[in-house]
mmCIF file of C-alpha atoms and ligand atoms in Angstrom:
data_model
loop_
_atom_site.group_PDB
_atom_site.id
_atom_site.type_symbol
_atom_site.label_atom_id
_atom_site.label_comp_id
_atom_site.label_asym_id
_atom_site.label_seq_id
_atom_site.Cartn_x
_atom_site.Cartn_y
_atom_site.Cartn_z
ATOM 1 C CA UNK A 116 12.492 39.677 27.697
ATOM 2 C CA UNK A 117 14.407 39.476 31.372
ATOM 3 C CA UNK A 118 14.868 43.397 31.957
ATOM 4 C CA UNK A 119 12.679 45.315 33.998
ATOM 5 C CA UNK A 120 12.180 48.506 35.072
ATOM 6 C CA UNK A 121 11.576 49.461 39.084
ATOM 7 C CA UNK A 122 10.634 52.636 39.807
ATOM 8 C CA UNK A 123 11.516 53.897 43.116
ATOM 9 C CA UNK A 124 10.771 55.936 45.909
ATOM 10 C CA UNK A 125 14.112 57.259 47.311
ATOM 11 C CA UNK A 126 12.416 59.086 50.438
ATOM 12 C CA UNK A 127 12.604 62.451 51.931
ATOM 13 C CA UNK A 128 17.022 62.841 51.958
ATOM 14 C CA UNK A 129 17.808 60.177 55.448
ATOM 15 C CA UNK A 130 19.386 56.823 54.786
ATOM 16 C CA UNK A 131 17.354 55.070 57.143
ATOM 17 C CA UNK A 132 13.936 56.393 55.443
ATOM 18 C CA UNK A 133 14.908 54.459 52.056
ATOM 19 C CA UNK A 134 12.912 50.918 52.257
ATOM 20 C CA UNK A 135 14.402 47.787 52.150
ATOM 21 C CA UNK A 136 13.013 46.688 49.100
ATOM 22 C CA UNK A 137 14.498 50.004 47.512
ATOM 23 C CA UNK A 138 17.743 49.203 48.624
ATOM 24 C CA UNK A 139 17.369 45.085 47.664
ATOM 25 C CA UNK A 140 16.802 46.843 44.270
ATOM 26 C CA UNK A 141 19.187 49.120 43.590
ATOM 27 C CA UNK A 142 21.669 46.084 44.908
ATOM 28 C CA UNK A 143 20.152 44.229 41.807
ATOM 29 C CA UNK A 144 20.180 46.855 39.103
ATOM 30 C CA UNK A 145 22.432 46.959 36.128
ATOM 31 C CA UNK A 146 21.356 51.124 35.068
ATOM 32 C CA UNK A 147 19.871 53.508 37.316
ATOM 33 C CA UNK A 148 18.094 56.367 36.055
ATOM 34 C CA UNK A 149 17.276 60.031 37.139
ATOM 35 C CA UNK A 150 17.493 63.888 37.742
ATOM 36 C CA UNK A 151 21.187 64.642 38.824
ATOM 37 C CA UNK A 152 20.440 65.296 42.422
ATOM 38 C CA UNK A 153 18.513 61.792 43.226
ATOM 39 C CA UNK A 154 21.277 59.304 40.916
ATOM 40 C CA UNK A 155 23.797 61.018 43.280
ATOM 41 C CA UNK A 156 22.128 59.585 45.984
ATOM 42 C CA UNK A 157 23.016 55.981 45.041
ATOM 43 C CA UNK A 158 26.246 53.950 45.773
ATOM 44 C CA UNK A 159 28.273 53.309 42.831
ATOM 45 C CA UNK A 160 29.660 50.019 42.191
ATOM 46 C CA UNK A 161 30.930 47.653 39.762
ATOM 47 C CA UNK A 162 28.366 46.447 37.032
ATOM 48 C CA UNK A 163 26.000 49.164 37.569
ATOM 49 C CA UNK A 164 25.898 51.874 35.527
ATOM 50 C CA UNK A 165 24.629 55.337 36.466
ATOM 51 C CA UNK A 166 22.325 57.481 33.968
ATOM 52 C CA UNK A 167 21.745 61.186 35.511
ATOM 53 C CA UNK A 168 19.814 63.427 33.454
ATOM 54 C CA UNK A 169 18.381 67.127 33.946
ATOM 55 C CA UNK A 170 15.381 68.114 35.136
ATOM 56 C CA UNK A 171 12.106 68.246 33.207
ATOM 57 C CA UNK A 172 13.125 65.240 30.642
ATOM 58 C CA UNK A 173 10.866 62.994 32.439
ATOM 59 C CA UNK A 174 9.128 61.435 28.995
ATOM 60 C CA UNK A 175 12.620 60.994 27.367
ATOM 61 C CA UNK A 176 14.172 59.496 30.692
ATOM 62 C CA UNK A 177 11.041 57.245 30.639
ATOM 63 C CA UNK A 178 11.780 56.069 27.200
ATOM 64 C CA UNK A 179 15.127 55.281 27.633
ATOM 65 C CA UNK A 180 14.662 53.078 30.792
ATOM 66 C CA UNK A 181 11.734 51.029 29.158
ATOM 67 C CA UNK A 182 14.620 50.668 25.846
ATOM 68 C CA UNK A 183 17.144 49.629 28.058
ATOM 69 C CA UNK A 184 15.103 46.981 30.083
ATOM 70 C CA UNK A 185 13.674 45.841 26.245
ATOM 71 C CA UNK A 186 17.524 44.912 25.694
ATOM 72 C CA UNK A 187 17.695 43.231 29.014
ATOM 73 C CA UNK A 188 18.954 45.207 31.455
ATOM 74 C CA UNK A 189 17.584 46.048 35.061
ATOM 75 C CA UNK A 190 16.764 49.590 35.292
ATOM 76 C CA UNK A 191 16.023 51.167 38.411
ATOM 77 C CA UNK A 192 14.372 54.670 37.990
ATOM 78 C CA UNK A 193 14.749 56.765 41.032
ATOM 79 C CA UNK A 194 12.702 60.009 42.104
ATOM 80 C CA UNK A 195 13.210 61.326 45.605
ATOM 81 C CA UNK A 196 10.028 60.591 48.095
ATOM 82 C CA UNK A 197 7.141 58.628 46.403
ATOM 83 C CA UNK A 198 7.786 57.521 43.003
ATOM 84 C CA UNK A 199 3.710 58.292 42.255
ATOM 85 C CA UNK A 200 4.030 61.695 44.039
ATOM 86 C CA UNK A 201 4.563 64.448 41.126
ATOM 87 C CA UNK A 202 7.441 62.352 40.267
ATOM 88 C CA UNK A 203 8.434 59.430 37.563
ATOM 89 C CA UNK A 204 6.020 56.709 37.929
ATOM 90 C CA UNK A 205 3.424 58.760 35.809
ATOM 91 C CA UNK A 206 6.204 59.611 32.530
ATOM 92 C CA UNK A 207 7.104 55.437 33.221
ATOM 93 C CA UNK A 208 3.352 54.926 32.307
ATOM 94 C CA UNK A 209 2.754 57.550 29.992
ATOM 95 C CA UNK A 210 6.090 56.491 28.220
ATOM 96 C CA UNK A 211 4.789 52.780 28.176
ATOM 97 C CA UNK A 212 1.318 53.639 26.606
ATOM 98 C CA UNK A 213 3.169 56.002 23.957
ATOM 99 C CA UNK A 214 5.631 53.311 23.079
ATOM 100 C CA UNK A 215 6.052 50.400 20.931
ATOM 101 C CA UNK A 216 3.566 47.266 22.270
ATOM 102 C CA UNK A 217 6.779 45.124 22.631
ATOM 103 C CA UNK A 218 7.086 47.497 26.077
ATOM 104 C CA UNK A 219 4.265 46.056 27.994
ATOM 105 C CA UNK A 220 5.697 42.608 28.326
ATOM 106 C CA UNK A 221 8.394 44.249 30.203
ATOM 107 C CA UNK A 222 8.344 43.443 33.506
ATOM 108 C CA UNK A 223 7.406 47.201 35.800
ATOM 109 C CA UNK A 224 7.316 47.936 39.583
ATOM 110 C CA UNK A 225 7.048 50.814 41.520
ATOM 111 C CA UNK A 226 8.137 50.740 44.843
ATOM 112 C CA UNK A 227 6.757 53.568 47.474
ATOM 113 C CA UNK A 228 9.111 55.795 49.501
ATOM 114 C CA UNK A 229 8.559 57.990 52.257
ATOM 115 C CA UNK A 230 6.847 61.154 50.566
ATOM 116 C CA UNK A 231 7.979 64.855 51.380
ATOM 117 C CA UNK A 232 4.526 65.330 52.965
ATOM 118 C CA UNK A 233 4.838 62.948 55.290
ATOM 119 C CA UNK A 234 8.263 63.197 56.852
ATOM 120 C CA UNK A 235 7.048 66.962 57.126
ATOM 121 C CA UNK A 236 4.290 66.246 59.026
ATOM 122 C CA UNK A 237 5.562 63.603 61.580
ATOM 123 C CA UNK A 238 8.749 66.465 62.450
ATOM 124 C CA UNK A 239 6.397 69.266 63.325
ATOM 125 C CA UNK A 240 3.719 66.453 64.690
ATOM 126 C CA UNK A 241 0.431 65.148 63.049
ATOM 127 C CA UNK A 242 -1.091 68.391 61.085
ATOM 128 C CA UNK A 243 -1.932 65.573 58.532
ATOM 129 C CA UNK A 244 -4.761 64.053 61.100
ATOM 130 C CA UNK A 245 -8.029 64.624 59.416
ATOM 131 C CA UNK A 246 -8.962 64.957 56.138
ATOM 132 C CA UNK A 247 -6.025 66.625 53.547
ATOM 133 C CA UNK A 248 -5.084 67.059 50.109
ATOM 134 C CA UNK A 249 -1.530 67.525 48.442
ATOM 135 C CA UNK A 250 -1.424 70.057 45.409
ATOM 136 C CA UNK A 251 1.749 70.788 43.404
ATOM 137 C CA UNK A 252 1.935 74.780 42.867
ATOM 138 C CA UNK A 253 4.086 74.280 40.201
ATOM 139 C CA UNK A 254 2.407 75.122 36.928
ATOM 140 C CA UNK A 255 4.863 73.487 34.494
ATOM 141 C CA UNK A 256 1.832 71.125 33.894
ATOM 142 C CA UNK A 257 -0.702 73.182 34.380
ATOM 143 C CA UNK A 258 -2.287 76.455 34.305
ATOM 144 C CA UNK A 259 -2.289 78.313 36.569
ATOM 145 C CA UNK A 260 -6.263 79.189 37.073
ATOM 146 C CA UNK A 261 -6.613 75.267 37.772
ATOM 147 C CA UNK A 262 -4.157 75.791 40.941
ATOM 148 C CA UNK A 263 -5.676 78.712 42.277
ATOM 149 C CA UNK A 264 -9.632 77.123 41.541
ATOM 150 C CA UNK A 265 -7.824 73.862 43.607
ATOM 151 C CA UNK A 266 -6.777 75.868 46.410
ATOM 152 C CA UNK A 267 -9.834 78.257 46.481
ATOM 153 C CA UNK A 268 -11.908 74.998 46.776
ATOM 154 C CA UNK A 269 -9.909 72.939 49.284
ATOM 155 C CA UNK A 270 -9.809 75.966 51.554
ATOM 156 C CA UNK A 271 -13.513 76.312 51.697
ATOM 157 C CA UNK A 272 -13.783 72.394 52.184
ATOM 158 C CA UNK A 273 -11.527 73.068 55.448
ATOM 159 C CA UNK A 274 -8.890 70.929 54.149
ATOM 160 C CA UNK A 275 -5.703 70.836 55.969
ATOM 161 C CA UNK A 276 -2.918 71.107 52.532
ATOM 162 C CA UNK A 277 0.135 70.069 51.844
ATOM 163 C CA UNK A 278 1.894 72.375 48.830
ATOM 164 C CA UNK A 279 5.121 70.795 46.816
ATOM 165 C CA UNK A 280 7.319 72.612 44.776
ATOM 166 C CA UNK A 281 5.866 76.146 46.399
ATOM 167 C CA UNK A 282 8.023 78.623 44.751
ATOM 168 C CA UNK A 283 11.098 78.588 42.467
ATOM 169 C CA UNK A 284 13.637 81.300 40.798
ATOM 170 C CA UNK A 285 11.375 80.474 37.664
ATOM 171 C CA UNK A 286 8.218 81.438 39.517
ATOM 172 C CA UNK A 287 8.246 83.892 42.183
ATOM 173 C CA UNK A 288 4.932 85.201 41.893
ATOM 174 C CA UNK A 289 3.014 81.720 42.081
ATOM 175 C CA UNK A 290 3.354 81.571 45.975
ATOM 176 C CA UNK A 291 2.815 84.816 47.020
ATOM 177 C CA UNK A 292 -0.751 84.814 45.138
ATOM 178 C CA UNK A 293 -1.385 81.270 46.793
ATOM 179 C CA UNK A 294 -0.989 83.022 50.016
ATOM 180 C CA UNK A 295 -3.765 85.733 48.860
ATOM 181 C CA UNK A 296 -6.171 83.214 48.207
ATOM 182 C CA UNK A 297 -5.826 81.508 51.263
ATOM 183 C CA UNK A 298 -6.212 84.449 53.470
ATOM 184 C CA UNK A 299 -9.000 85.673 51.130
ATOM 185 C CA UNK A 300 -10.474 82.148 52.125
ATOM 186 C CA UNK A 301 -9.697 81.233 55.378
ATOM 187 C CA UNK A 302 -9.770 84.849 56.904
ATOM 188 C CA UNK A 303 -7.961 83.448 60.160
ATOM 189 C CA UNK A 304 -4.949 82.780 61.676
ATOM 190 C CA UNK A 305 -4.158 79.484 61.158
ATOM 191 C CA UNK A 306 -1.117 77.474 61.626
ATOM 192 C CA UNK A 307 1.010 77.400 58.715
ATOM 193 C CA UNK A 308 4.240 75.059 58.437
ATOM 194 C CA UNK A 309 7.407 75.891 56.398
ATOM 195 C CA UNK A 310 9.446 72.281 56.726
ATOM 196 C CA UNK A 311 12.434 72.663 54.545
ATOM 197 C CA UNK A 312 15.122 69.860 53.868
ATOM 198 C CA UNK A 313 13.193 67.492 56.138
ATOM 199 C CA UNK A 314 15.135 64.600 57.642
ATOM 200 C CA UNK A 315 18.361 66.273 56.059
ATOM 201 C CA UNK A 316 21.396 67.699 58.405
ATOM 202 C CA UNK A 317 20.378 70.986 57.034
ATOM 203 C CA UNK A 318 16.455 70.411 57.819
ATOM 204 C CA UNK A 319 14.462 73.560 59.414
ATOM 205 C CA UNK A 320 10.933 73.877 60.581
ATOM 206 C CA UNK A 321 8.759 76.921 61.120
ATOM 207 C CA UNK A 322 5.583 77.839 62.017
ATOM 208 C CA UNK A 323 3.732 80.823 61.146
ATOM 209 C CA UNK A 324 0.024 82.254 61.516
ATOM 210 C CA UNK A 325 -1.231 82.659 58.043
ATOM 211 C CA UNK A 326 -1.659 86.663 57.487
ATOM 212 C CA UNK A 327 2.173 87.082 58.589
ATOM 213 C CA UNK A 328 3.372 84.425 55.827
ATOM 214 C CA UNK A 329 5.453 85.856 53.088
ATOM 215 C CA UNK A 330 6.615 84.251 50.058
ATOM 216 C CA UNK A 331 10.209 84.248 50.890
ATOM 217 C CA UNK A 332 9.782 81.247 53.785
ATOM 218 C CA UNK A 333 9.347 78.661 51.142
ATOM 219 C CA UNK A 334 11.486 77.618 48.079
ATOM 220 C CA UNK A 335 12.298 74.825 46.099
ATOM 221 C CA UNK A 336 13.345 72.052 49.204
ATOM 222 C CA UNK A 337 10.490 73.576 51.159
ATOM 223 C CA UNK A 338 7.116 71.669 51.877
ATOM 224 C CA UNK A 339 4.499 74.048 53.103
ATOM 225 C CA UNK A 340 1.614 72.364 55.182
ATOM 226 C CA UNK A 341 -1.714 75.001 56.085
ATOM 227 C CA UNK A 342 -3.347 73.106 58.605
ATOM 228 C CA UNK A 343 -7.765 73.375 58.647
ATOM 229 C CA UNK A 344 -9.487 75.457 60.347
ATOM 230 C CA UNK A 345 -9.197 73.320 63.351
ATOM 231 C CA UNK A 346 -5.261 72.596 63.542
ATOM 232 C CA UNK A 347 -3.595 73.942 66.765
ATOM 233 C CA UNK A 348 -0.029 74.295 68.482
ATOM 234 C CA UNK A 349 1.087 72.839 71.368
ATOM 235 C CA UNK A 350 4.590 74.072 73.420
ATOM 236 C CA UNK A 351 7.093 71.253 73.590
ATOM 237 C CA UNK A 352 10.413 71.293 74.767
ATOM 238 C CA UNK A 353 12.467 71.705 71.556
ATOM 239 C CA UNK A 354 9.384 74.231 69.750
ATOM 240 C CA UNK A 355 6.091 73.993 68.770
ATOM 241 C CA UNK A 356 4.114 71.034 68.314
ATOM 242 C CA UNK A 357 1.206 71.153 65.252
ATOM 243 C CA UNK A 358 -1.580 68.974 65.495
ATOM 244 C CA UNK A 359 -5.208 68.975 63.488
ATOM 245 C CA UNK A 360 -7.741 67.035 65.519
ATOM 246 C CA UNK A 361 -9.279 64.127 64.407
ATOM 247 C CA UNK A 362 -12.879 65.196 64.693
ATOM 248 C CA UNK A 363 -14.044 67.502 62.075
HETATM 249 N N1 SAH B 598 8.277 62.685 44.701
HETATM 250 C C1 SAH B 598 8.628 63.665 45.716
HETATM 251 C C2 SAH B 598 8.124 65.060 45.388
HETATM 252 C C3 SAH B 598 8.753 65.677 44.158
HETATM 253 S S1 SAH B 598 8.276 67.348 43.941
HETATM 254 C C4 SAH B 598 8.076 63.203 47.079
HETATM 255 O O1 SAH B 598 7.252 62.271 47.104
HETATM 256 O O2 SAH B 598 8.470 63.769 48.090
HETATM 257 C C5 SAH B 598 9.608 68.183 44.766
HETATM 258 C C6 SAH B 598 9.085 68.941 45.969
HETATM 259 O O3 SAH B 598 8.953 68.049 47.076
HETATM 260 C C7 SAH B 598 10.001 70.048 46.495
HETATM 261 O O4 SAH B 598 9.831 71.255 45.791
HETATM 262 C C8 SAH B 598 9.527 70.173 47.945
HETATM 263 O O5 SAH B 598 8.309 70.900 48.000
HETATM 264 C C9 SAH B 598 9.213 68.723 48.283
HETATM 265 N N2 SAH B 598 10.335 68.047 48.961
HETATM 266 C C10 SAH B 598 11.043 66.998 48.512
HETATM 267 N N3 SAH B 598 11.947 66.594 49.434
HETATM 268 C C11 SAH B 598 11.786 67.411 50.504
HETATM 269 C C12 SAH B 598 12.407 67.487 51.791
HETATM 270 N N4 SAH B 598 13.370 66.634 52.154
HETATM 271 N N5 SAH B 598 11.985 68.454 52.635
HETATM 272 C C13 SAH B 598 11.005 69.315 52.292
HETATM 273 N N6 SAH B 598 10.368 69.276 51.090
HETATM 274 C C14 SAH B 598 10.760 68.345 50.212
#
């Protein structure tokens, strides 16, 4: 078998934060693979062949990738950010183990990208200094009592957290009760950051003390970053700075 599959990380929306080695493989690919919104991202051109599919197909986009590279072709599966991060790189792998044995001579690689987290935190500074943890509020996955046990634990921990997909149409109550818990746990005024569309033309940060967020600052293209107990602001010339220290 000569196909392959190459998962990859398309970063956080910038042309310039897509790695070389992303862009050496899409140049190589014969079928590239995805939700709408990411395929649209890539250049067509002749010979390659573009597959966009809706959201929440994952397993079946998975399966037809890894049947597509067992006929030879070079599939390039993108996700926006980190492949690994809540993204396609698991369904690849939970596809592979689900599917015939022939699959695991196929030739896989997953190449990182610039995660959402990330990008967020280097625009509003370096909340991300000390110790962190990233937790997807979405509960398509999971339940929701696992979330909220998550938080409840990281905020007595005093980890600075980093929240993806924080609130959709779908599921307009999940973020408002995340902000509950985290006052009922942190019971201060900590920096909170609302970085939406990061390292997009349309991209907007905001920082707010805890007990006067509301649900309605995040959605869908929002990353929401609670810094520890520790993280402070500092005045710069275009806004605020936020910074955790790197001593506990
Ligand atoms: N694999 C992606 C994350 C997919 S989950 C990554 O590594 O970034 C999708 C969530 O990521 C969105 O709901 C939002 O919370 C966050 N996100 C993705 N791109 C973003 C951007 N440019 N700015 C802010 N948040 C973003």
């Amino acid at each position: 078998m000569s196909g392959s599959v190459v998962v990859a990380g398309l970063g956080p929306g910038r042309e310039t934060l897509v790695t070389p080695e992303v862009e050496a493989a899409l140049a190589e690919a014969t079928d590239v693979v995805g939700y709408i919104p990411y395929v649209a991202r890539v250049a067509p051109r002749a010979g390659l062949v573009l597959h966009p599919s809706d959201n929440r197909v994952e397993l079946d986009r998975s399966r037809h990738a890894l049947e597509m590279a067992a006929t030879g072709r070079k599939v390039v599966v993108v996700s926006s950010g980190d492949p690994g991060v809540f993204a396609m790189a698991s369904a690849v792998f939970e596809a592979l183990e689900a599917g015939p044995v022939a699959w695991r001579a196929l030739e896989i690689r997953v190449l990182p990208g610039i995660t959402a987290m990330l990008a967020a935190a280097a625009a509003a500074g370096a909340p991300l200094g000390h110790d962190f943890c990233a937790i997807n509020l979405s509960d398509n996955l999971k339940p929701w009592a696992l979330i909220e046990k998550r938080l409840r634990l990281a905020a007595e921990a005093d980890f600075a957290m980093a929240f993806y997909n924080p609130r959709s149409k779908s599921r307009p109550e999940g973020f408002a009760r995340t902000l509950e818990v985290l006052n009922e746990t942190c019971r201060d005024a900590r920096p909170v950051l609302f970085a939406r569309a990061v390292s997009t033309p349309e991209q907007s940060l905001r920082i707010v003390p805890l007990p006067e967020c509301t649900p309605e600052m995040a959605d869908m293209r929002t990353m929401v970053i609670v810094g520890n107990s520790a993280t402070r602001v500092i005045e710069g010339p275009a806004g605020l700075w936020l910074y955790t220290p790197r001593s506990a």
